[in-house]
Short mmCIF file of C-alpha atoms in Angstrom, two decimals:
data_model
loop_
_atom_site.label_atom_id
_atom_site.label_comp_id
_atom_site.label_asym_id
_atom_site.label_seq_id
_atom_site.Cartn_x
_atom_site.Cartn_y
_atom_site.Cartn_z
CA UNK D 1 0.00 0.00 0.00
CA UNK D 2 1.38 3.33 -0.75
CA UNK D 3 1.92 5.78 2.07
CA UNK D 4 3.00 9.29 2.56
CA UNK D 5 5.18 9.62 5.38
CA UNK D 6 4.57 13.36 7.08
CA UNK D 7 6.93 14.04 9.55
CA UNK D 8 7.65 17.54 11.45
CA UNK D 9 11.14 17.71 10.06
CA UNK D 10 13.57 15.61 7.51
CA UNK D 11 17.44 15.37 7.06
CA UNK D 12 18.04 15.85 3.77
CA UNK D 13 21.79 15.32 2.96
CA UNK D 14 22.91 16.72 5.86
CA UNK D 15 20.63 19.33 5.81
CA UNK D 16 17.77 19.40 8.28
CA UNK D 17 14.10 20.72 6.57
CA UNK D 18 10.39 21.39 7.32
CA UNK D 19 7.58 21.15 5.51
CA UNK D 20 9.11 17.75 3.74
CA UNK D 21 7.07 14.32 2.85
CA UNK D 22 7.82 11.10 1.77
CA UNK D 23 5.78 9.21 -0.81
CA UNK D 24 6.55 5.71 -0.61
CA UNK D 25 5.23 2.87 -3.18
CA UNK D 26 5.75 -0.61 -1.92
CA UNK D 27 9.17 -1.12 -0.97
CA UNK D 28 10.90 2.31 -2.68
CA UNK D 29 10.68 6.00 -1.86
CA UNK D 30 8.62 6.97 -5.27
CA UNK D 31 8.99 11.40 -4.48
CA UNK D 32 10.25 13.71 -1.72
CA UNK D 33 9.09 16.53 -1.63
CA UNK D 34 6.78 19.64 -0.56
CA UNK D 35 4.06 18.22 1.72
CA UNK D 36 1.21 20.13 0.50
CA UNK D 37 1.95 19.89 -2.71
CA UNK D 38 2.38 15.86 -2.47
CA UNK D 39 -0.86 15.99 0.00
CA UNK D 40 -2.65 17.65 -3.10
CA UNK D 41 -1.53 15.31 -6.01
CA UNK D 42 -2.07 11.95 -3.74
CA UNK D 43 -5.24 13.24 -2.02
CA UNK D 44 -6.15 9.22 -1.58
CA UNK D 45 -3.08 7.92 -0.35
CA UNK D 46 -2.78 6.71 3.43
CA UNK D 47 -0.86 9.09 5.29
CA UNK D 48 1.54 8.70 8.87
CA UNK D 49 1.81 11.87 10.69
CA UNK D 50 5.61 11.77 12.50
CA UNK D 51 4.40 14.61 14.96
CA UNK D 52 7.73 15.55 16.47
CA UNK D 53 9.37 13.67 14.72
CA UNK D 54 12.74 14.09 12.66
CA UNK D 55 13.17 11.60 9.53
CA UNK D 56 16.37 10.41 8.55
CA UNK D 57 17.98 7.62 6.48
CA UNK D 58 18.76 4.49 8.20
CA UNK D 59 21.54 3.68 9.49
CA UNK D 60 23.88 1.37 7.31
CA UNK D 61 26.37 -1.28 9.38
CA UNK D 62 29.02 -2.03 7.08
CA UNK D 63 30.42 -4.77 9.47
CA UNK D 64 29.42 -7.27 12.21
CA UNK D 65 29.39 -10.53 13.42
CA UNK D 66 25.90 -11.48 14.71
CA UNK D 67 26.60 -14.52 16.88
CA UNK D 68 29.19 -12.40 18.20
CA UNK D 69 26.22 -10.60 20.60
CA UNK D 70 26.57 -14.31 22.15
CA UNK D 71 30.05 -13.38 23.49
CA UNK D 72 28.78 -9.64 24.91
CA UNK D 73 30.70 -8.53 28.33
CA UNK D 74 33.32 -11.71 27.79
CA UNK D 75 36.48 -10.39 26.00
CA UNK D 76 36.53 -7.41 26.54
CA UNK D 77 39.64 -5.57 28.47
CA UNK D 78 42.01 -7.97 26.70
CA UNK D 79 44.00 -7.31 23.50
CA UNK D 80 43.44 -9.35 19.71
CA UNK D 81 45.23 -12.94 20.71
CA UNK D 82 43.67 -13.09 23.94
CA UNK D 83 40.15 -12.41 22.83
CA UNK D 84 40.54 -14.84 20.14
CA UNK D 85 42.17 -18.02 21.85
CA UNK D 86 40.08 -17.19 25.05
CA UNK D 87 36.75 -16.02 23.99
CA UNK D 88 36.13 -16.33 20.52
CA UNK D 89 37.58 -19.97 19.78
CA UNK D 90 36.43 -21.74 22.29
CA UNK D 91 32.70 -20.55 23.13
CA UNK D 92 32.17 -19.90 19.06
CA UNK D 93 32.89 -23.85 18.75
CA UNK D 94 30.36 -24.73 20.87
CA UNK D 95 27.41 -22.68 19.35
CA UNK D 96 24.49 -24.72 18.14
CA UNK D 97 22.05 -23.53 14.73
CA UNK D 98 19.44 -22.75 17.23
CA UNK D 99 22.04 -20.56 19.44
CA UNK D 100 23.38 -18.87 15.93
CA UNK D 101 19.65 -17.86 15.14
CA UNK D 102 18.80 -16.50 18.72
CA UNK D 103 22.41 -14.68 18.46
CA UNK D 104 21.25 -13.20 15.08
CA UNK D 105 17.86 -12.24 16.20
CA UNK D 106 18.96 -10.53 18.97
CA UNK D 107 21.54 -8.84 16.77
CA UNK D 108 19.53 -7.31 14.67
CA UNK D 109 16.68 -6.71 17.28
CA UNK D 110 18.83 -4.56 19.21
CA UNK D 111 20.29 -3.04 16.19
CA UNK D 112 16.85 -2.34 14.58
CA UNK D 113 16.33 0.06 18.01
CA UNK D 114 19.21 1.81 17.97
CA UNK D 115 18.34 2.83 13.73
CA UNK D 116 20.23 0.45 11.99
CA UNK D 117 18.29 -0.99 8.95
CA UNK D 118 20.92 -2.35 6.83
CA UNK D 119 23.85 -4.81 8.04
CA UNK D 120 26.38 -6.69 6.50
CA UNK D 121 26.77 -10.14 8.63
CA UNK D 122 30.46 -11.34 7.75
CA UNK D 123 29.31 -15.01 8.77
CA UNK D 124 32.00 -17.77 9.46
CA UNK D 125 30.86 -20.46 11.38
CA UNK D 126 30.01 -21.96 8.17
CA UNK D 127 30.39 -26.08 9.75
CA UNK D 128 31.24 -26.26 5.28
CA UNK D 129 28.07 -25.80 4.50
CA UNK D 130 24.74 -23.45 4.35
CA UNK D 131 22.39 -24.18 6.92
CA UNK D 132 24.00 -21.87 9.96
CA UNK D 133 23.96 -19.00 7.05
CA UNK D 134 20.50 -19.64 6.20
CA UNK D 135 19.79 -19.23 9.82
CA UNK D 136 21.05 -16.26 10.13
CA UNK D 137 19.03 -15.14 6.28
CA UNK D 138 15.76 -16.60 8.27
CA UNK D 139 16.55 -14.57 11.60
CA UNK D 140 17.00 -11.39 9.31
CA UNK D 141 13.66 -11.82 7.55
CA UNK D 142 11.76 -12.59 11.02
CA UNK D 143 13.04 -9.58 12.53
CA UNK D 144 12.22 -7.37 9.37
CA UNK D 145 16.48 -6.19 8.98
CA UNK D 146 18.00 -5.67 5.78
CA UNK D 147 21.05 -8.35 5.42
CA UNK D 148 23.87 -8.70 3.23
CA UNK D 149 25.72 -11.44 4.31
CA UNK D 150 29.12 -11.82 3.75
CA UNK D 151 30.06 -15.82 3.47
CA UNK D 152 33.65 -16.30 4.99
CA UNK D 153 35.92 -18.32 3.31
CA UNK D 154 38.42 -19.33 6.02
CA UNK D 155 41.73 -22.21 5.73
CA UNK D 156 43.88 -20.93 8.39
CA UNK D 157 44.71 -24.01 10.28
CA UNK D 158 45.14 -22.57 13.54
CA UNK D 159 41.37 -21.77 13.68
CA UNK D 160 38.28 -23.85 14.69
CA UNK D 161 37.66 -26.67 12.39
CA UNK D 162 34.24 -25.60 12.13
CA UNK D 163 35.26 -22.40 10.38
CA UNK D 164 38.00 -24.02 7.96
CA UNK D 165 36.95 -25.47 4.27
CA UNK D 166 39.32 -25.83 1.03
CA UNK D 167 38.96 -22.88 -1.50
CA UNK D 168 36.67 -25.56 -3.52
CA UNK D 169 34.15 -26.12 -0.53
CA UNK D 170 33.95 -22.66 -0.16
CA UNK D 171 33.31 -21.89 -3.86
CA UNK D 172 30.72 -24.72 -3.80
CA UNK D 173 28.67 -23.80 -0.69
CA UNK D 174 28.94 -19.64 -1.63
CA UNK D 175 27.17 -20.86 -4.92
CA UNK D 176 24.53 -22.76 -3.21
CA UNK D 177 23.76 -20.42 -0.47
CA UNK D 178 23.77 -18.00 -3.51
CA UNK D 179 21.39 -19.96 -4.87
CA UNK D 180 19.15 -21.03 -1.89
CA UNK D 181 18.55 -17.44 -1.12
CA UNK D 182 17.72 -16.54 -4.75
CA UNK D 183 17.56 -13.19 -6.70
CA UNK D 184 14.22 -12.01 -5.69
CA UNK D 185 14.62 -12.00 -1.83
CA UNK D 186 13.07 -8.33 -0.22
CA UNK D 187 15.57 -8.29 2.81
CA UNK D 188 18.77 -10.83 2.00
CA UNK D 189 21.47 -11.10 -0.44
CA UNK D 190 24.70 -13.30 -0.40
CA UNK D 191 28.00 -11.81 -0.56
CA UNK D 192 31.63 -13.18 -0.69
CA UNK D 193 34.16 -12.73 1.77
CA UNK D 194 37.54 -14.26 1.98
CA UNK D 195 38.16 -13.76 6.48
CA UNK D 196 41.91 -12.05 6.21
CA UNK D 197 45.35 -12.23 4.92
CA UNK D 198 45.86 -13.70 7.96
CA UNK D 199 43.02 -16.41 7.93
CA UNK D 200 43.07 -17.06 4.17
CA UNK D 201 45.43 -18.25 2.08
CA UNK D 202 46.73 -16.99 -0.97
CA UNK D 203 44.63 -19.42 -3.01
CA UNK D 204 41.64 -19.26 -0.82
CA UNK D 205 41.51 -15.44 -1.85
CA UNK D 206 42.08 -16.09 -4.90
CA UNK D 207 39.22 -18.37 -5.24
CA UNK D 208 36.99 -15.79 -3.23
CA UNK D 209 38.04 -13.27 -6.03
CA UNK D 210 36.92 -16.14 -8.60
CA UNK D 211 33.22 -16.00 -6.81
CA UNK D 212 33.17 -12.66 -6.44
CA UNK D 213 33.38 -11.97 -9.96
CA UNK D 214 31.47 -14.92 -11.11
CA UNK D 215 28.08 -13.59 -8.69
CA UNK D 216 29.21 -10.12 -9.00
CA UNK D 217 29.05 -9.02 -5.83
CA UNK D 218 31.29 -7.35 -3.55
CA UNK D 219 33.85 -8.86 -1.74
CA UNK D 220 34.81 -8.39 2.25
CA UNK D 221 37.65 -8.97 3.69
CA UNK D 222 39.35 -7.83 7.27
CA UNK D 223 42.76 -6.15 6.25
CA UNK D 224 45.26 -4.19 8.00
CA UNK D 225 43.43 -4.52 11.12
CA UNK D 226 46.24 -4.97 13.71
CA UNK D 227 49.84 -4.27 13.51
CA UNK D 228 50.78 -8.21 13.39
CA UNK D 229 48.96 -8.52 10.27
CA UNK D 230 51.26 -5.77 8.73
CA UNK D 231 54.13 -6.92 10.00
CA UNK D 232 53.63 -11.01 9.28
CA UNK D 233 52.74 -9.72 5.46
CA UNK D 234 56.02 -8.12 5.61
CA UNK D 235 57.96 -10.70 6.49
CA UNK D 236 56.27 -13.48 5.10
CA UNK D 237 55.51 -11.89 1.72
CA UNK D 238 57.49 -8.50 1.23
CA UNK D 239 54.44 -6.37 1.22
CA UNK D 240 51.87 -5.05 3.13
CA UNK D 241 48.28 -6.74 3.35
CA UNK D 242 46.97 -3.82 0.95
CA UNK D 243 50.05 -4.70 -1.28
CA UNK D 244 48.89 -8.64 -1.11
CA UNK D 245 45.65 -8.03 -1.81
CA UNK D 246 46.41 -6.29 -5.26
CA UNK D 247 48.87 -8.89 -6.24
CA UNK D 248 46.05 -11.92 -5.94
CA UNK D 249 43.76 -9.77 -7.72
CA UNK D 250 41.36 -8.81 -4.45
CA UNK D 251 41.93 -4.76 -4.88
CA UNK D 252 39.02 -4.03 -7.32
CA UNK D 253 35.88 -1.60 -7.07
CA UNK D 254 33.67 -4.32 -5.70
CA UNK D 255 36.53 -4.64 -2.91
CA UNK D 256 35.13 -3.73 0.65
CA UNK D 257 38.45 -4.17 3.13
CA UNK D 258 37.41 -4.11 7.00
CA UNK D 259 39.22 -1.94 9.47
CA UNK D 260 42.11 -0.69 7.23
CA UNK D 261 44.26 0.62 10.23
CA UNK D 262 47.74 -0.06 9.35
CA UNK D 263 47.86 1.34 5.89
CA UNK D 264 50.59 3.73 4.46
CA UNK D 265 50.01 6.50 2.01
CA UNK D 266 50.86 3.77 -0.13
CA UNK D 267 48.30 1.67 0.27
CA UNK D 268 45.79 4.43 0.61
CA UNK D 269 46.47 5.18 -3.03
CA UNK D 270 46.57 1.54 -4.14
CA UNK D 271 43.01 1.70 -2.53
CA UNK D 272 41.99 4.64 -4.38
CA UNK D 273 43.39 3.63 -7.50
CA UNK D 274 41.48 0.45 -7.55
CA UNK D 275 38.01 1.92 -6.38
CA UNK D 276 38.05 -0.50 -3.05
CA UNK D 277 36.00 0.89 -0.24
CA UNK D 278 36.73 1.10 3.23
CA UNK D 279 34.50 -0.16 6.35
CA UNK D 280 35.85 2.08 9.54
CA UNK D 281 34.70 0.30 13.14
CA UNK D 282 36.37 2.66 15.52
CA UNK D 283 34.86 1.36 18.70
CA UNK D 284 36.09 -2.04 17.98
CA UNK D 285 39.87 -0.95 17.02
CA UNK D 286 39.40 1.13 20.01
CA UNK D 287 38.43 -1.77 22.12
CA UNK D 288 40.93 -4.61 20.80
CA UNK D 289 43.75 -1.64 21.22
CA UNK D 290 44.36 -1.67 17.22
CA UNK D 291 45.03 2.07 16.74
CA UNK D 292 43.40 4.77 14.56
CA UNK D 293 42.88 4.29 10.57
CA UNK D 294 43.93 7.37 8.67
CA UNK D 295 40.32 8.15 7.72
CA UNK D 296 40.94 11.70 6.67
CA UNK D 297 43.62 10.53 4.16
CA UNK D 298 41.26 7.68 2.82
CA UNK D 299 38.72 10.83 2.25
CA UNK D 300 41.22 13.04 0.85
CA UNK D 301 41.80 10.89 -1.99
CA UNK D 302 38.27 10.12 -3.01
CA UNK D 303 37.94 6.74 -0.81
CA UNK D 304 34.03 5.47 -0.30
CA UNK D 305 34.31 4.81 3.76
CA UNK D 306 31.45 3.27 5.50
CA UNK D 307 30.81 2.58 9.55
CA UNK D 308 30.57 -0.82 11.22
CA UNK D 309 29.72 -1.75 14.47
CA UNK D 310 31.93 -5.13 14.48
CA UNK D 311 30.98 -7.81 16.70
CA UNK D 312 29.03 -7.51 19.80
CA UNK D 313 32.23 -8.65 21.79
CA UNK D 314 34.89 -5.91 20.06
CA UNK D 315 32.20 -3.11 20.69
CA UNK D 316 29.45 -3.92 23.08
CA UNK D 317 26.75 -1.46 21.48
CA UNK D 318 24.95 -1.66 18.03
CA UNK D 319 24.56 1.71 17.23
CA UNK D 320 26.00 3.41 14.26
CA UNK D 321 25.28 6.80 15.82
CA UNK D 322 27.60 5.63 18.51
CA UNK D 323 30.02 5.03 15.59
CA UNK D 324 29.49 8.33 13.72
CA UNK D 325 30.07 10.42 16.86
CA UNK D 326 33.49 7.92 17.82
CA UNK D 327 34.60 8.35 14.47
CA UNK D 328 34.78 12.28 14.19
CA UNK D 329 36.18 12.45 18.39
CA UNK D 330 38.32 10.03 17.39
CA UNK D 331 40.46 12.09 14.31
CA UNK D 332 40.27 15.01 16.43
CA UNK D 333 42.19 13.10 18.56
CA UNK D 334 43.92 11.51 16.70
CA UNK D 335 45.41 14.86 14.88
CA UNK D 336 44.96 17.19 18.09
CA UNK D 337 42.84 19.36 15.68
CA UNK D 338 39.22 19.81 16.36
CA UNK D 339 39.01 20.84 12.90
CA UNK D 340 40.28 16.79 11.62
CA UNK D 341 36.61 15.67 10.93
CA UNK D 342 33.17 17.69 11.48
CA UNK D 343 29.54 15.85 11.42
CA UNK D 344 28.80 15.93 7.96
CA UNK D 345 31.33 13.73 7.01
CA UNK D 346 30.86 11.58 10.08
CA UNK D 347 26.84 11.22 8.86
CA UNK D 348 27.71 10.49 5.33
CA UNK D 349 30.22 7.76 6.58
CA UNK D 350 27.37 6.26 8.49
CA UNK D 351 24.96 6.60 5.79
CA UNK D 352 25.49 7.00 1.96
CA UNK D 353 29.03 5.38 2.42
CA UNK D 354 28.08 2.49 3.65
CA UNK D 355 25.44 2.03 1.03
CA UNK D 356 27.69 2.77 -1.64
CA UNK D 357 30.24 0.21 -0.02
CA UNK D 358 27.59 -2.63 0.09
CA UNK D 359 25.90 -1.68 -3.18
CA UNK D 360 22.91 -1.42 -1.11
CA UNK D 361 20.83 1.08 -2.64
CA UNK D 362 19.54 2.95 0.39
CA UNK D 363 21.40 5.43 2.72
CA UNK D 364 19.63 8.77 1.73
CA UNK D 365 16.04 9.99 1.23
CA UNK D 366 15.74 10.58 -2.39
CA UNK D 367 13.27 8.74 -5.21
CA UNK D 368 14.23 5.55 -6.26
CA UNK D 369 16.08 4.89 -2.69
CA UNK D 370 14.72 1.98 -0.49
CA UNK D 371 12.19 3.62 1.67
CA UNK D 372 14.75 2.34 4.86
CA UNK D 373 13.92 5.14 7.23
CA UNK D 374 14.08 6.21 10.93
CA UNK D 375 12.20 8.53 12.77
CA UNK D 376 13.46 10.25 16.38
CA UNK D 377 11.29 12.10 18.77
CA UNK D 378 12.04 15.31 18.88
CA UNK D 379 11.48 15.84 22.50
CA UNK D 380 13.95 13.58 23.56
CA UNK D 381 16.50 15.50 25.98
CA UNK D 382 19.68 14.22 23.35
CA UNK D 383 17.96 16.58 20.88
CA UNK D 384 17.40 19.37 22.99
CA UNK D 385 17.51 22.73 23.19
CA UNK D 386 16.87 22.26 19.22
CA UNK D 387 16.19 23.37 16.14
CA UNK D 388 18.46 19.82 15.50
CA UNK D 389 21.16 20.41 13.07
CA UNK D 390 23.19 17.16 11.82
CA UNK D 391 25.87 18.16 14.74
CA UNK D 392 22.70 17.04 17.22
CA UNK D 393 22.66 13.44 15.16
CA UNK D 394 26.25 13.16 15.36
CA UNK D 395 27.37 14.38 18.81
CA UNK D 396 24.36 14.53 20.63
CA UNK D 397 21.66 12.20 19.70
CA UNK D 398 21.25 8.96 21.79
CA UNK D 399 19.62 5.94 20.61
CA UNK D 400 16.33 5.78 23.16
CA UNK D 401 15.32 8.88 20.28
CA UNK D 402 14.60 6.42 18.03
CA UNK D 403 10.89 5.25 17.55
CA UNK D 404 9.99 4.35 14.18
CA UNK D 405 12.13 2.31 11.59
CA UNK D 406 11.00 1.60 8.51
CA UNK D 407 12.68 -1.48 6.55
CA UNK D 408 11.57 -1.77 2.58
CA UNK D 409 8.44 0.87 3.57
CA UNK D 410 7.49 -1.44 6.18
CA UNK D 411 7.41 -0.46 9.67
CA UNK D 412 9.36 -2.60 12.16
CA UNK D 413 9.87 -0.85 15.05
CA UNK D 414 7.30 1.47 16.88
CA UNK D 415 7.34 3.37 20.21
CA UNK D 416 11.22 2.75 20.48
CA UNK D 417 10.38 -1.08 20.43
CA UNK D 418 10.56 -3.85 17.37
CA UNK D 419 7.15 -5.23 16.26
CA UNK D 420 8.94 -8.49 16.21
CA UNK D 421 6.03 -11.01 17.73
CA UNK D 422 8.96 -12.55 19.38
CA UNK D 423 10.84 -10.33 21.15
CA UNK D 424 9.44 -11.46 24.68
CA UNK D 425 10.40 -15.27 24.13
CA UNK D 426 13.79 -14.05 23.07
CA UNK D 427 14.35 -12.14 25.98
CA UNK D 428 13.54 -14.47 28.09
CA UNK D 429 15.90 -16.87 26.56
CA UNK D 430 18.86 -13.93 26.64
CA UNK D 431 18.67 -13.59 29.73
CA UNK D 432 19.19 -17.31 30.80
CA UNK D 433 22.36 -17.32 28.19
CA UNK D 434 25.40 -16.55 30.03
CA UNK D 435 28.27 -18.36 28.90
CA UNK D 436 26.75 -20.14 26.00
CA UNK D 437 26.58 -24.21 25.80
#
């Protein structure tokens, strides 16, 4: 049914307006525009009224790791190595299907609240095959997210068996997975991502490069993240993980590299040359002690950078506004210059670059755009004393403002809380978790 969403004010870029409406026709935004005038020319159309209410795009999470939430308030306060052989390893190894789809639903639940309506799930507890990604496709759809999930393929042998597959099992069960979730799905599509330099071989990239092309999708991949990973390439290869990547053929435009901390102006032109994108998760690299990627120079030269939350045990929260606001006092830091990166940028990042990244076409409010919107109450105290400007969104805003989200037109979350029929069950069961199996 077509609607015209009405709300008291609208971002617009980065530009805050009044007198703005929505017209949206199944799952697309069809016009934006002057209310009256779209009130006039659709006098039959259902309307929503967002009475103090603010409209903005939804929030786009370039990276995560649903099952992740699973691990919440266990590794943190320790450093890469630690969280990996102590937390990650161990308790991942013991998840079951059913625990992967509770972890994913209550993912994307809490995500969904805090404005989030697109995330890319880089998935690797792949057992070599499908059915613990199509859990997490199925948890997606019930909870009413947007999903592209990113299908590891993983060979280092000092991980979990459970993660680990030959560049031909991964080729095989990306293609069926590919094929299981179709063309045609509303919410889910399948994307290829080779884990690391680190965690994939040489040949296992290569072959992720092979799928990538073949399904023409983008391809993730973490790289750069921590200095080890710089300085093994180094010594084990003679260049850095950016330098790798380009000679196995996985620095293209449909390249999305994850974290991209310990890059030199070197590879930050290698990455601009190519067209790759960039996913920037400061809280996580913040957390795990990583260090600060040179987003300003990635910018500079024309780089597409999206925000990611990471996993729910790197960065405890799933809020991209959490990330937008890190991400600008984090360069200011960073370069001791208050100046180093202002809101706008920090709202794009979170926004239109991650959609660009993903080749999700959503991110702003403009015809033709997925109608994937959020509404915030205007009387919350984040937003006041207003009128709200984008530095409000940025610094300011928390995520209890949220009350609305619309996913593909369709509204998912109302009063602050997800429609999701079960949210009580899964609390219930969250709360009985702990440590899981």
């Amino acid at each position: 049914m077509d609607t015209l969403l009405i709300p008291d004010r609208m971002l617009v870029g980065t530009r805050v307006v009044a007198d703005q409406a929505v017209l949206v026709q199944g799952e697309r935004i069809a016009a934006v525009g002057d209310a009256k005038e779209l009130i006039r020319r659709h006098p039959a159309t259902r309307r929503t009224v967002l009475a103090r209410e603010l409209l903005v795009a939804g929030g786009i999470n370039g990276h995560n790791h649903s099952f992740q939430i699973l691990l919440r308030g266990l590794g943190e306060d320790d450093d890469f190595f630690g969280w990996r052989s102590r937390v990650l390893y161990p308790v991942s190894e013991r998840l079951s299907t059913s625990d992967i789809r509770d972890g994913a639903l209550l993912a994307f639940a809490d995500m969904l609240e805090s404005g989030i309506t697109t995330v890319a799930d880089f998935f690797y507890l792949n057992d070599q095959g499908i059915e613990q990604a199509l859990a997490v496709a199925d948890a997606a759809r019930t909870v009413g997210i947007r999903l592209v999930l990113a299908r590891s393929f993983y060979d280092w042998e000092g991980a979990p068996a459970r993660y680990r597959e030959t560049p031909a099992q991964a080729t095989a069960n990306v293609r069926a997975l590919s094929a299981a979730v179709g063309d045609d799905d509303p919410l889910v599509t399948i994307q290829v991502a080779p884990h690391s330099p680190h965690g994939a071989s040489p040949a296992m990239i290569e072959a992720a490069v092979a799928a990538s092309e073949e399904l023409r999708v983008p391809l993730h991949i973490h790289c750069a993240e921590g200095r080890y990973e710089r300085e093994q390439c180094l010594r084990d290869y003679g260049l850095t993980p950016v330098g790798l990547l380009k000679q196995h053929g996985a620095l293209g435009p449909r390249t999305v590299l994850i974290h991209a901390v310990w890059v030199d102006d070197r590879d930050l032109d290698l990455i601009a040359e190519a067209g790759a994108s960039v996913i920037h998760c400061p809280s996580s690299n913040m957390i795990l002690g990583d260090g600060i990627a040179p987003v300003p120079g990635m910018l500079a030269r024309g780089i597409t950078v999206g925000l990611g939350t990471d996993g729910g045990c790197t960065n405890d929260r799933s809020s991209l506004f959490d990330e937008m606001r890190t991400a600008a006092l984090l360069q200011k830091v960073a370069a001791e210059d208050g100046r180093a990166m202002d809101a706008e940028h920090a709202w794009l990042m979170g926004s239109e670059g991650g959609a660009k990244a993903l080749q999700v076409p959503a991110g702003t409010i403009e015809a033709g755009r997925l109608a994937d919107l959020v509404s915030l109450d205007l009387d919350d105290w984040s937003l006041l004393p207003g009128p709200p400007t984008v530095r409000h969104l940025v610094y300011a805003l928390s995520p209890r403002a949220v009350r609305r989200v619309f996913v593909g037109g369709q509204e998912v979350v109302r009063g602050g809380r997800t429609v999701f029929l079960g949210a009580p069950d899964l609390r219930a069961r969250s709360r009985s978790w702990g440590t899981p199996g």
